[in-house]
PDB file of C-alpha atoms and ligand atoms in Angstrom:
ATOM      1  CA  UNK A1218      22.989  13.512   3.888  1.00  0.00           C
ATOM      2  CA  UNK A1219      24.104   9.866   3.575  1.00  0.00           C
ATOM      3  CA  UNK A1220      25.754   8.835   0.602  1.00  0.00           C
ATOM      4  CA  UNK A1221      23.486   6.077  -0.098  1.00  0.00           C
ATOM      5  CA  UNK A1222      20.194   6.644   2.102  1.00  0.00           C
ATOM      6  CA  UNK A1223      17.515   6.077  -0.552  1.00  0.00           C
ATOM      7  CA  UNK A1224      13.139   5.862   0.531  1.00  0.00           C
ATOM      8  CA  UNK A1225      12.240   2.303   0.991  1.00  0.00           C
ATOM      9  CA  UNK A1226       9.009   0.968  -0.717  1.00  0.00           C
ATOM     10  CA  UNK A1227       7.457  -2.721  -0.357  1.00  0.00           C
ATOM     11  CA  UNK A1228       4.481  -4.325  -1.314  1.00  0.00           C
ATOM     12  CA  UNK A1229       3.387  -7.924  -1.187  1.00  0.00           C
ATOM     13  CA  UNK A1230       3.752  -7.439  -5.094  1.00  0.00           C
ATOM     14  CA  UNK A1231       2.748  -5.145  -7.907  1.00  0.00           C
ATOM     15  CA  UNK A1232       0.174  -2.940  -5.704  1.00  0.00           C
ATOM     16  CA  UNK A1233       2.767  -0.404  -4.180  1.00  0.00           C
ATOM     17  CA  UNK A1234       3.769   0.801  -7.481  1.00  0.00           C
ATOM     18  CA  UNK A1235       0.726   2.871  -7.661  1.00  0.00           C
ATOM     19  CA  UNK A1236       2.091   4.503  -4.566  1.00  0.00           C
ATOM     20  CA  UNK A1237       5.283   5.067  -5.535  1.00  0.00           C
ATOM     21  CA  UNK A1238       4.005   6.667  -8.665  1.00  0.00           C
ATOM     22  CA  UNK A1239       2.421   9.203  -6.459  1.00  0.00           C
ATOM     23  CA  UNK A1240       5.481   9.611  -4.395  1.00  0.00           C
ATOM     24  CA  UNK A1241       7.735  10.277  -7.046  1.00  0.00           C
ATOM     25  CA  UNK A1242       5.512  12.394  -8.443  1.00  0.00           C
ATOM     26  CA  UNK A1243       5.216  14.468  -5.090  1.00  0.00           C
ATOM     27  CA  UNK A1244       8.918  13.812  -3.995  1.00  0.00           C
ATOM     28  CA  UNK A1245      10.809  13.464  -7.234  1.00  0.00           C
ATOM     29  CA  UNK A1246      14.793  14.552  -5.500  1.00  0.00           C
ATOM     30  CA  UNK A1247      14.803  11.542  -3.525  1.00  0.00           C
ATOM     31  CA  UNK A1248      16.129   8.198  -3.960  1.00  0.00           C
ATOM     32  CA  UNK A1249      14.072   5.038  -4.126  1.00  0.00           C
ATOM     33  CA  UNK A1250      14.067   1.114  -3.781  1.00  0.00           C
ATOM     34  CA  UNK A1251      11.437  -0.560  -4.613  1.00  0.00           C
ATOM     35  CA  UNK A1252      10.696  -4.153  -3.523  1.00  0.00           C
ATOM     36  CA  UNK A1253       8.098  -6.582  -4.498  1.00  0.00           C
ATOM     37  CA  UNK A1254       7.991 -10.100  -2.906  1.00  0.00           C
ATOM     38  CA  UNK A1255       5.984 -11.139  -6.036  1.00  0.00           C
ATOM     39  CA  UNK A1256       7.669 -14.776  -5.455  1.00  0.00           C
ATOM     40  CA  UNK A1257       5.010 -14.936  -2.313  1.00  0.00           C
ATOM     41  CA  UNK A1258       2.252 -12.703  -2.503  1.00  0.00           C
ATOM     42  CA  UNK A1259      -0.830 -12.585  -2.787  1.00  0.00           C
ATOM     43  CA  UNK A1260      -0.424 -11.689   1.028  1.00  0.00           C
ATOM     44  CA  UNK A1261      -4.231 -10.977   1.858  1.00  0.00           C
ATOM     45  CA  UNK A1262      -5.211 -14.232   3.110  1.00  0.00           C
ATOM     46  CA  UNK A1263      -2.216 -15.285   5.007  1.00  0.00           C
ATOM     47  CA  UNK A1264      -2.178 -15.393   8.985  1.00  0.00           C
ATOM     48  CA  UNK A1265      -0.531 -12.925  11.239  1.00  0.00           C
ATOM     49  CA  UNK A1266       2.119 -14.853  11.672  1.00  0.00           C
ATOM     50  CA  UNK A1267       3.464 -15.347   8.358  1.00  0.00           C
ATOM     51  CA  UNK A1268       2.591 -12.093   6.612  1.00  0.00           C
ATOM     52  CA  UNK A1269       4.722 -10.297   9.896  1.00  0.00           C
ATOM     53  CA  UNK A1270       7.674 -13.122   8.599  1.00  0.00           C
ATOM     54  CA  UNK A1271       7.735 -12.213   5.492  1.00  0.00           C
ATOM     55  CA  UNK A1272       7.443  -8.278   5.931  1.00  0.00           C
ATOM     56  CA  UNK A1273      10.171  -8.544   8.584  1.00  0.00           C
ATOM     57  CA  UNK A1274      12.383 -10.065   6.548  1.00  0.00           C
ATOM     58  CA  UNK A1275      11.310  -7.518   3.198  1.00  0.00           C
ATOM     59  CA  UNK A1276      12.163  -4.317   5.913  1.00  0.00           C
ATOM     60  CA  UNK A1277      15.797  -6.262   6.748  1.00  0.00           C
ATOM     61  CA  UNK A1278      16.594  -6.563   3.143  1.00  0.00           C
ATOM     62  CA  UNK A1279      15.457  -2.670   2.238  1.00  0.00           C
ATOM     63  CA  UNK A1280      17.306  -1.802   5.661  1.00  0.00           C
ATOM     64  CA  UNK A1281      20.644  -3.701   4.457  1.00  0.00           C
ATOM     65  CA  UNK A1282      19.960  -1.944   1.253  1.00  0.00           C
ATOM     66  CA  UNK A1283      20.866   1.232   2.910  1.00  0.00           C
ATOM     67  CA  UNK A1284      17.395   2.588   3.919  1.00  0.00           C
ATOM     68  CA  UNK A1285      16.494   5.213   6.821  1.00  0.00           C
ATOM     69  CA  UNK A1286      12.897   5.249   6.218  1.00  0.00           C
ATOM     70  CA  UNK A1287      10.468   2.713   4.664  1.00  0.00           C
ATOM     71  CA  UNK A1288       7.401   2.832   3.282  1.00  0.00           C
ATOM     72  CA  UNK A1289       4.826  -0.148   3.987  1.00  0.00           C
ATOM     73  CA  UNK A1290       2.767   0.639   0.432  1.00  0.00           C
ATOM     74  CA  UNK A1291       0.655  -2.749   1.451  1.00  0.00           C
ATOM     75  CA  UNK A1292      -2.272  -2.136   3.628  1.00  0.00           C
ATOM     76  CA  UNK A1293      -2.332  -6.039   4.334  1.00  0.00           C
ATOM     77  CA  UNK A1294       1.341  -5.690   5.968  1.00  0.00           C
ATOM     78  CA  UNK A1295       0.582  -1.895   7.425  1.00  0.00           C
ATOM     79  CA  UNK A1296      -2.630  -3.807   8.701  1.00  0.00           C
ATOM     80  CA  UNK A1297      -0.972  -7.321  10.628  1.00  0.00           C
ATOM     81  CA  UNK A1298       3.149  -6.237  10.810  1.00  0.00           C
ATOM     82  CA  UNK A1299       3.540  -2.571  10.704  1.00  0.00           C
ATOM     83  CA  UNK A1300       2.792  -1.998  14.887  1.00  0.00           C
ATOM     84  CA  UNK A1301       4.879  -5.467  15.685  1.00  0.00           C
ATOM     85  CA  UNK A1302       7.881  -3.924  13.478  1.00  0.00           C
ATOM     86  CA  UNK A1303       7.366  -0.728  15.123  1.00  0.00           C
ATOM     87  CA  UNK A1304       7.382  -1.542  18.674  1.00  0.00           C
ATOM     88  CA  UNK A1305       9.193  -4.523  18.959  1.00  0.00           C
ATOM     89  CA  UNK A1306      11.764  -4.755  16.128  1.00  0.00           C
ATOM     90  CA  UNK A1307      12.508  -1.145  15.353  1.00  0.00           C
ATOM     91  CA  UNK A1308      13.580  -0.602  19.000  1.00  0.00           C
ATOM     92  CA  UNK A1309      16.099  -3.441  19.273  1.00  0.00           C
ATOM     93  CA  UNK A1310      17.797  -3.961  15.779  1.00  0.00           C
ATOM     94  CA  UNK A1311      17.099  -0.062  13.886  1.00  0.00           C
ATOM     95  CA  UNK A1312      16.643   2.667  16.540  1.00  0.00           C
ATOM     96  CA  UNK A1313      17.410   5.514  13.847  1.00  0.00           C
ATOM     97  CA  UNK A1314      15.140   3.969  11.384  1.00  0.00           C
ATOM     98  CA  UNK A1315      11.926   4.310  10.646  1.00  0.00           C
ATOM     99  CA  UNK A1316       8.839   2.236   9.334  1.00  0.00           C
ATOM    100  CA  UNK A1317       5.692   4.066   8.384  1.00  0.00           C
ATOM    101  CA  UNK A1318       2.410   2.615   6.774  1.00  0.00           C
ATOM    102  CA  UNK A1319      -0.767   3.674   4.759  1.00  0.00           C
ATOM    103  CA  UNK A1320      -3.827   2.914   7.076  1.00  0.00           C
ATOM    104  CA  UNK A1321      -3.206   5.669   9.612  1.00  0.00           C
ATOM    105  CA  UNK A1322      -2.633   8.887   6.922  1.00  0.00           C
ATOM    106  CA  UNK A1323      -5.884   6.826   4.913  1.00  0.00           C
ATOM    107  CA  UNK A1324      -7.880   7.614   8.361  1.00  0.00           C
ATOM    108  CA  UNK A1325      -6.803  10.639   9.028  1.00  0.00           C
ATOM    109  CA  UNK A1326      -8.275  12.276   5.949  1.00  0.00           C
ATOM    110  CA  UNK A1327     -11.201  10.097   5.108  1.00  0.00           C
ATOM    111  CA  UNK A1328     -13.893  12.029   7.057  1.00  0.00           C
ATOM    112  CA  UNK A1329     -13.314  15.335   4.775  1.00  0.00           C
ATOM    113  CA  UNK A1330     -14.726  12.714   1.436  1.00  0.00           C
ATOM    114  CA  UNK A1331     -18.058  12.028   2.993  1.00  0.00           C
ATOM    115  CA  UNK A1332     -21.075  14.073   3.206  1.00  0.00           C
ATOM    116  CA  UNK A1333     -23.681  11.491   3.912  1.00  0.00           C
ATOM    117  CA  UNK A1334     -20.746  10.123   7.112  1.00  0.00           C
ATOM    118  CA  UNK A1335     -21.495   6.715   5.848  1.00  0.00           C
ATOM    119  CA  UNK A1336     -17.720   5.240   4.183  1.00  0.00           C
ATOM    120  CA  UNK A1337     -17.099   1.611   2.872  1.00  0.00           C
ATOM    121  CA  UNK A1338     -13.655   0.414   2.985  1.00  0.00           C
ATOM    122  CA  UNK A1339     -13.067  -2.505   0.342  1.00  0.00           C
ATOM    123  CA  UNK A1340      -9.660  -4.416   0.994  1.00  0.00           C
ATOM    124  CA  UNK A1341      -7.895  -7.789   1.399  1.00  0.00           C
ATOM    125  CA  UNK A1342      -9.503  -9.891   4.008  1.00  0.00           C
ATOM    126  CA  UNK A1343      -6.765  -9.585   6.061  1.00  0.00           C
ATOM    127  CA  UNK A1344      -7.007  -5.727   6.415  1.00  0.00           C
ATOM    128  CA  UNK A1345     -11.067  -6.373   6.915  1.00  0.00           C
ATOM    129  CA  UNK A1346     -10.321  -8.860   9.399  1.00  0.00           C
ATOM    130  CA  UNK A1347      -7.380  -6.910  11.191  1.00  0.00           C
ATOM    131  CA  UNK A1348     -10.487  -4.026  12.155  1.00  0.00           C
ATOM    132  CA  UNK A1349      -7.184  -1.338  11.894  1.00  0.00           C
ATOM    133  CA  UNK A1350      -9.422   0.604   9.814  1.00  0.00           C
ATOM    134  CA  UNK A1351     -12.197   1.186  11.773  1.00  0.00           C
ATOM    135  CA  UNK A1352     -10.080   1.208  15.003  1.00  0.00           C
ATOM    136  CA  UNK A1353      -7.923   4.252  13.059  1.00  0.00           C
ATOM    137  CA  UNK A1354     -10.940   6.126  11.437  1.00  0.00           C
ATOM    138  CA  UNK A1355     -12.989   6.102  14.923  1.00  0.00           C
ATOM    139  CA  UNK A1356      -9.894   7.662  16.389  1.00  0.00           C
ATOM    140  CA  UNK A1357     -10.083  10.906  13.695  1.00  0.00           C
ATOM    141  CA  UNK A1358     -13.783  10.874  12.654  1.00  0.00           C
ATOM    142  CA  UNK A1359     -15.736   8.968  15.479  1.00  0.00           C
ATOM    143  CA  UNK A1360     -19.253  10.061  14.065  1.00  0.00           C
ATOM    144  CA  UNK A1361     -18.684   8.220  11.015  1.00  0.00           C
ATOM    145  CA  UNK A1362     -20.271   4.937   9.702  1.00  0.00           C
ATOM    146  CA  UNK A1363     -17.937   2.517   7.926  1.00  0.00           C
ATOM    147  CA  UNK A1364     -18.782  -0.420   6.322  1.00  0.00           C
ATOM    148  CA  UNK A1365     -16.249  -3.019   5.253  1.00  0.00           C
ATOM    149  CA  UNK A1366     -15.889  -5.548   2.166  1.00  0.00           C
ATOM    150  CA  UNK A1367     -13.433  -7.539   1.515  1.00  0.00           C
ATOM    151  CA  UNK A1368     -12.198  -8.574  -1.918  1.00  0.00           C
ATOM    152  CA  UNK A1369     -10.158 -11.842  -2.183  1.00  0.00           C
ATOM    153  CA  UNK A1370     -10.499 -12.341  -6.103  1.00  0.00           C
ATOM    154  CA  UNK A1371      -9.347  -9.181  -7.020  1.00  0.00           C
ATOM    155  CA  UNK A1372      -5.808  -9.132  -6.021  1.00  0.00           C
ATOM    156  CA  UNK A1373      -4.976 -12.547  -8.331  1.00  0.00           C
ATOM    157  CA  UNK A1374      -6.921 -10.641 -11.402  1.00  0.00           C
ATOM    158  CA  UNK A1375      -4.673  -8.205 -10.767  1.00  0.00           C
ATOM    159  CA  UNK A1376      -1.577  -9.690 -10.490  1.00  0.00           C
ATOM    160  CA  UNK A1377      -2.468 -12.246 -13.088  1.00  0.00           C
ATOM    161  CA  UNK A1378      -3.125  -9.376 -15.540  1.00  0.00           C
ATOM    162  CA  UNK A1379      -7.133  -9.980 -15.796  1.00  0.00           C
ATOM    163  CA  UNK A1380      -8.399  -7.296 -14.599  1.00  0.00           C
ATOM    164  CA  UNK A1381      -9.486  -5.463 -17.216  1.00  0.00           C
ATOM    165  CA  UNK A1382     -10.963  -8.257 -18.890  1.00  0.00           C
ATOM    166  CA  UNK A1383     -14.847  -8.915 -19.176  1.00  0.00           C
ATOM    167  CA  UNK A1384     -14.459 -12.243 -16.579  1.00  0.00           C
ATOM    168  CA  UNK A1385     -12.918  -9.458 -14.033  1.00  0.00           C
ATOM    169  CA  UNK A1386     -16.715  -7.678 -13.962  1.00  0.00           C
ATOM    170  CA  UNK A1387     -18.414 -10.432 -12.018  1.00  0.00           C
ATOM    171  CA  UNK A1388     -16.506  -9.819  -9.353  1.00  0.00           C
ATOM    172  CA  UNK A1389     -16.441  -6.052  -9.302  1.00  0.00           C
ATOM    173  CA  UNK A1390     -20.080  -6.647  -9.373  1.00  0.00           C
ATOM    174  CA  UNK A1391     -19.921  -9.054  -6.944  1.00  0.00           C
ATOM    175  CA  UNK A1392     -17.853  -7.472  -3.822  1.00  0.00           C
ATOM    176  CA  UNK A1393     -19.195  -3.569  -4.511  1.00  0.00           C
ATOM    177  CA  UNK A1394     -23.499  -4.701  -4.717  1.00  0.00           C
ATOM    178  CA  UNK A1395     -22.067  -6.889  -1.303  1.00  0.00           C
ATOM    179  CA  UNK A1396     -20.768  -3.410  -0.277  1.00  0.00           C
ATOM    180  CA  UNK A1397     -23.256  -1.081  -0.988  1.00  0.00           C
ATOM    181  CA  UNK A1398     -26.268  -3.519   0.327  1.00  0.00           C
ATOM    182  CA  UNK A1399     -24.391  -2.804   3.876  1.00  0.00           C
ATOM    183  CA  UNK A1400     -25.980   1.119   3.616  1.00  0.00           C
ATOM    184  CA  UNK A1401     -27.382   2.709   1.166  1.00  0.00           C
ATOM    185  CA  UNK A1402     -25.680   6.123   1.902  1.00  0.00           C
ATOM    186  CA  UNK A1403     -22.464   5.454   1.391  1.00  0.00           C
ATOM    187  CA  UNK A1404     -20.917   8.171  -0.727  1.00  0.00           C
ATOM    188  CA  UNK A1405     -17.186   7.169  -0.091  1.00  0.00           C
ATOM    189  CA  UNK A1406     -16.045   4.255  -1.319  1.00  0.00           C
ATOM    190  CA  UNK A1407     -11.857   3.660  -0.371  1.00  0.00           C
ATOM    191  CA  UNK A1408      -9.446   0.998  -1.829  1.00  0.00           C
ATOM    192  CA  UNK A1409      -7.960  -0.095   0.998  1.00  0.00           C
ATOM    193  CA  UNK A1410      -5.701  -2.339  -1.109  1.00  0.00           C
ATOM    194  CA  UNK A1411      -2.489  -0.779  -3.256  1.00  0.00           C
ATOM    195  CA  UNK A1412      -3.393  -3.267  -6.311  1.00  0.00           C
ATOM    196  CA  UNK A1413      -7.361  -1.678  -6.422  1.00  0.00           C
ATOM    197  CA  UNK A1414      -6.702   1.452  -8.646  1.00  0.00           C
ATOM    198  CA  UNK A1415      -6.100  -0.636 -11.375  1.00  0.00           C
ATOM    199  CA  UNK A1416      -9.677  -1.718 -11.413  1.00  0.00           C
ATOM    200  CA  UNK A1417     -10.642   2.194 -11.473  1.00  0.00           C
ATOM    201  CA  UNK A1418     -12.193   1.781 -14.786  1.00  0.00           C
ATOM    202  CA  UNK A1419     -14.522  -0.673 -13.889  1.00  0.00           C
ATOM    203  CA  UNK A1420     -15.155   0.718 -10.662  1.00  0.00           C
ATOM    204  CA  UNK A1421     -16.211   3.953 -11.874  1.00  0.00           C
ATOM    205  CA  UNK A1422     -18.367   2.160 -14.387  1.00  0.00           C
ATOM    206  CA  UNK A1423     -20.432   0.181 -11.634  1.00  0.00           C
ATOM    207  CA  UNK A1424     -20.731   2.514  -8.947  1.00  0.00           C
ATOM    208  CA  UNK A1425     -23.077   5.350  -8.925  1.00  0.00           C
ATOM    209  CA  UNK A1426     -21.366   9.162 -10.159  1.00  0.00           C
ATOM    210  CA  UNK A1427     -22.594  10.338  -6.370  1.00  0.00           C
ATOM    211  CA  UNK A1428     -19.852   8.133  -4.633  1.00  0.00           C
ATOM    212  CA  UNK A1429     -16.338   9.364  -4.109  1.00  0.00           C
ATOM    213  CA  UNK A1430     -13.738   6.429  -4.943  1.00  0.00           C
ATOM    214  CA  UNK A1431     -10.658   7.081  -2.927  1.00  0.00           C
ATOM    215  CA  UNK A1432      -7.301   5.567  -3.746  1.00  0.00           C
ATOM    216  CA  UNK A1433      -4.669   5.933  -1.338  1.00  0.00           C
ATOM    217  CA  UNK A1434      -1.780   7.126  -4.042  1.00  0.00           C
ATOM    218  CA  UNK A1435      -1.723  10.683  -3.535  1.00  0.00           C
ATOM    219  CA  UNK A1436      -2.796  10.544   0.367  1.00  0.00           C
ATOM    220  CA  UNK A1437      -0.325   8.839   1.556  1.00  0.00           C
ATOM    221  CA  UNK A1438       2.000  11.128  -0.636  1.00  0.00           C
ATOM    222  CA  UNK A1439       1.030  13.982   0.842  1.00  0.00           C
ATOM    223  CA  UNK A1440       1.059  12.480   4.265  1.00  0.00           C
ATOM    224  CA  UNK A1441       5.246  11.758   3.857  1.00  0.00           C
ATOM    225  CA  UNK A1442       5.699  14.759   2.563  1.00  0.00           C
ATOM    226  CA  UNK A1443       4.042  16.191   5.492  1.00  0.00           C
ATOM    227  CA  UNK A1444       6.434  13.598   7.350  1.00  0.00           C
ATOM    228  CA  UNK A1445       9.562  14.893   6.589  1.00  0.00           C
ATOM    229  CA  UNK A1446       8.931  18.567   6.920  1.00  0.00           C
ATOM    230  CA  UNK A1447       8.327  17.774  10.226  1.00  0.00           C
ATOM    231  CA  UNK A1448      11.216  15.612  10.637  1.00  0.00           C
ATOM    232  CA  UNK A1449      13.965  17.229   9.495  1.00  0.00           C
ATOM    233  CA  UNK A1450      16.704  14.902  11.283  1.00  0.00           C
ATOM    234  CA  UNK A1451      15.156  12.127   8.576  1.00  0.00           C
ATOM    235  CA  UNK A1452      15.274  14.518   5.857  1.00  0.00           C
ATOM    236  CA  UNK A1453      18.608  15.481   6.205  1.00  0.00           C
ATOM    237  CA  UNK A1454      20.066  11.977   6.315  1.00  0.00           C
ATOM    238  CA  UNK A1455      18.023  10.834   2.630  1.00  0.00           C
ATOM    239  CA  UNK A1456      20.368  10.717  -0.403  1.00  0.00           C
ATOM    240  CA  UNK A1457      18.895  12.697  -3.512  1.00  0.00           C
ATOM    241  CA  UNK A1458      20.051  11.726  -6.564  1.00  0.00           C
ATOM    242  CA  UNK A1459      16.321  10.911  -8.250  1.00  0.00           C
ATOM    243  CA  UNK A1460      17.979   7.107  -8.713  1.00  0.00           C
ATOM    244  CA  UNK A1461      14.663   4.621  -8.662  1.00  0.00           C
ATOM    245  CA  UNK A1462      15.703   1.115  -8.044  1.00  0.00           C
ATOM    246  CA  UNK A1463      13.156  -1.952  -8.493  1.00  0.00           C
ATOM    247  CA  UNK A1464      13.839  -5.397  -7.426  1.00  0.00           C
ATOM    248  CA  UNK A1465      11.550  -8.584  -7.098  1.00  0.00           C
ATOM    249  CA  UNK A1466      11.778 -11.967  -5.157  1.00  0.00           C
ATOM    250  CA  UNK A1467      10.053 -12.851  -8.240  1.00  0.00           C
ATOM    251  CA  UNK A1468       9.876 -13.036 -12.127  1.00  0.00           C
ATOM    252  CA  UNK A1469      12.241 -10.111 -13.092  1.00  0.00           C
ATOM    253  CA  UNK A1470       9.946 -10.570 -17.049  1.00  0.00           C
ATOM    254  CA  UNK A1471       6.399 -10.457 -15.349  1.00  0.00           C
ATOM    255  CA  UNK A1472       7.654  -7.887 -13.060  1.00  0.00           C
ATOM    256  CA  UNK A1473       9.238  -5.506 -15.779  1.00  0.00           C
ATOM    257  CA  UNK A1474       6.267  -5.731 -18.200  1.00  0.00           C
ATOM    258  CA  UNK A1475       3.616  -6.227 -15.465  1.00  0.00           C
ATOM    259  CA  UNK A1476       4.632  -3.595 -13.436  1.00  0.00           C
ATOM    260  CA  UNK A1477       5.166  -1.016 -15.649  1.00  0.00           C
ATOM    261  CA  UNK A1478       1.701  -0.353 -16.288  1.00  0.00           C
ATOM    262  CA  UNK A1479       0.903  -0.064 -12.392  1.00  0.00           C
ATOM    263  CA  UNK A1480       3.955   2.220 -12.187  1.00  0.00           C
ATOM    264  CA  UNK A1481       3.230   4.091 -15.600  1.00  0.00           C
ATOM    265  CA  UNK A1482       6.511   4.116 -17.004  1.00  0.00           C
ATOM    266  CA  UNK A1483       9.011   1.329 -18.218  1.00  0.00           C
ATOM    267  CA  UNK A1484      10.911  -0.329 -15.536  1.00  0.00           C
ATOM    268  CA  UNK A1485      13.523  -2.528 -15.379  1.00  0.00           C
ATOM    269  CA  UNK A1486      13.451  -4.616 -12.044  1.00  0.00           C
ATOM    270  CA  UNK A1487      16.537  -7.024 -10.020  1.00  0.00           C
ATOM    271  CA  UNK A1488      16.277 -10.211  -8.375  1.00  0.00           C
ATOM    272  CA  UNK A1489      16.386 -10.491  -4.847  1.00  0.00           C
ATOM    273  CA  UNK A1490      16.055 -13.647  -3.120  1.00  0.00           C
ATOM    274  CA  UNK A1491      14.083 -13.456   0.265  1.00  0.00           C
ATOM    275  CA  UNK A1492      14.472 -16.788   2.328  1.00  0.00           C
TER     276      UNK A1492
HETATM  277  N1  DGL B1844      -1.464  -4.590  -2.118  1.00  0.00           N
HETATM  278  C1  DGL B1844      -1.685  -5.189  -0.844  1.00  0.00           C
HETATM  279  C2  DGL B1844      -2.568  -4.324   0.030  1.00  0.00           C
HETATM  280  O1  DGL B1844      -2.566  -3.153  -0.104  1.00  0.00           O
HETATM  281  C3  DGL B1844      -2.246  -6.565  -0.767  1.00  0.00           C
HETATM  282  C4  DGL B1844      -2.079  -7.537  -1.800  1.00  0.00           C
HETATM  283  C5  DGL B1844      -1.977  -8.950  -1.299  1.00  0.00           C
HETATM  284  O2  DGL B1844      -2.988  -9.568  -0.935  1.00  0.00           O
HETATM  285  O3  DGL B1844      -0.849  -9.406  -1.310  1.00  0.00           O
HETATM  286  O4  DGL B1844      -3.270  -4.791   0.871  1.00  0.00           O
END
């Protein structure tokens, strides 16, 4: 074990909290950091190009930080950065280190939600637009039907603490009729997005009690849990003092207050300041 080898989480901003809830939950010995490049997200409808930047330079930082493995809780990033970082930067700057993401554990256990094998997938457009998740699901589950929506007002409700106000129901309204009108038997809906659970009230309220409403919290839990049992050279090296460390490229206030309620407990969050 390293002396300092904590779990690295990002997110383009608030949205991975809800994942690291789940993974502290599942995998409370470890050590965590936390980043949110709140100072630049909404992420979602950015081009390739910049949202690979900007997660490059959010893995150096959690790297320098003393990271072995990081977390991508950010399907946009997992979506347009993850395989670039993987094949191309991993290799040449971090050989030992390691960057997973959330799209390929999401796939690989969607098919066992779905009777009806008719899913909708509602996330940023850049995730819709990447095509990673149907590209990943037809690779586990290539009889099902998925259907795709993508959602570009919810993230700023989100992060502008809206979205559990009455204005926030048009567009829940709006994006899941759009996504339901694709096919008629879906019976799985996922939130391909890390900020989306927060809207699970409202959700729940519009669609029918017949569809499934996955978040990817717990999966993708499970799935690094899964990880390192079967990667025990990882395991080994991961410091385990339970110490949870937050930081933010932006407002430490917003974040702290903000953030706590996607996290569920109180938080107190750093600065860091990405170029
Ligand atoms: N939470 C991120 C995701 O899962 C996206 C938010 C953003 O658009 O920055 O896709």
């Amino acid at each position: 074990m390293l002396q300092n080898a904590p779990i690295g989480i990002f997110d383009s901003g608030y949205g991975g909290l809800t994942v690291f809830r789940a993974i502290a939950d599942r995998l409370p010995a470890y050590d965590y950091i936390y980043l949110g490049d709140n100072a630049r997200s909404p992420y979602g409808d950015q081009p390739f190009d910049v949202i690979y930047k900007y997660t490059l330079e959010c893995v150096d930082w959690l790297f320098s930080q003393g990271c072995e493995l990081i977390i991508l809780a950010c399907n946009t990033a997992s979506a347009k950065a993850l395989r670039t970082i993987q094949e191309r930067d991993l290799p040449l700057k971090y050989p030992n280190k390691r960057v997973l993401g959330v799209i390929r554990p999401t796939a690989e256990i969607i098919g066992g939600f779905t009777e009806s094998k008719s899913v909708g997938i509602m996330g940023t457009r850049g995730t819709v637009n990447s095509g990673s998740y149907l590209l990943e699901i037809q690779k586990f589950f290539p009889e099902l039907n998925v259907f795709q929506q993508s959602c570009p007002m919810w993230v700023p409700l989100i992060e502008n603490n809206e979205y559990l106000q009455p204005g926030a129901d048009f567009f829940v309204e709006e994006y899941c009729s759009a996504l339901l009108a694709q096919d008629e038997a879906i019976d799985c809906v996922l939130l391909a997005c890390t900020h989306y659970p927060l809207l699970l009230p409202k959700l729940e309220n519009f669609f029918p009690s017949n569809i499934k409403i996955l978040s990817q919290g717990s999966i993708v839990a499970n799935s690094l849990a899964d990880y390192l049992a079967r990667h025990p050279e990882m395991e080994k090296r991961l410091s385990k003092t339970r110490e949870k460390k937050f930081y933010t490229s932006g407002d430490l206030s917003s974040f702290n207050q903000h953030g706590s309620h996607f996290f569920g407990e109180l938080i107190t969050s750093n600065k860091v300041i990405l170029d």
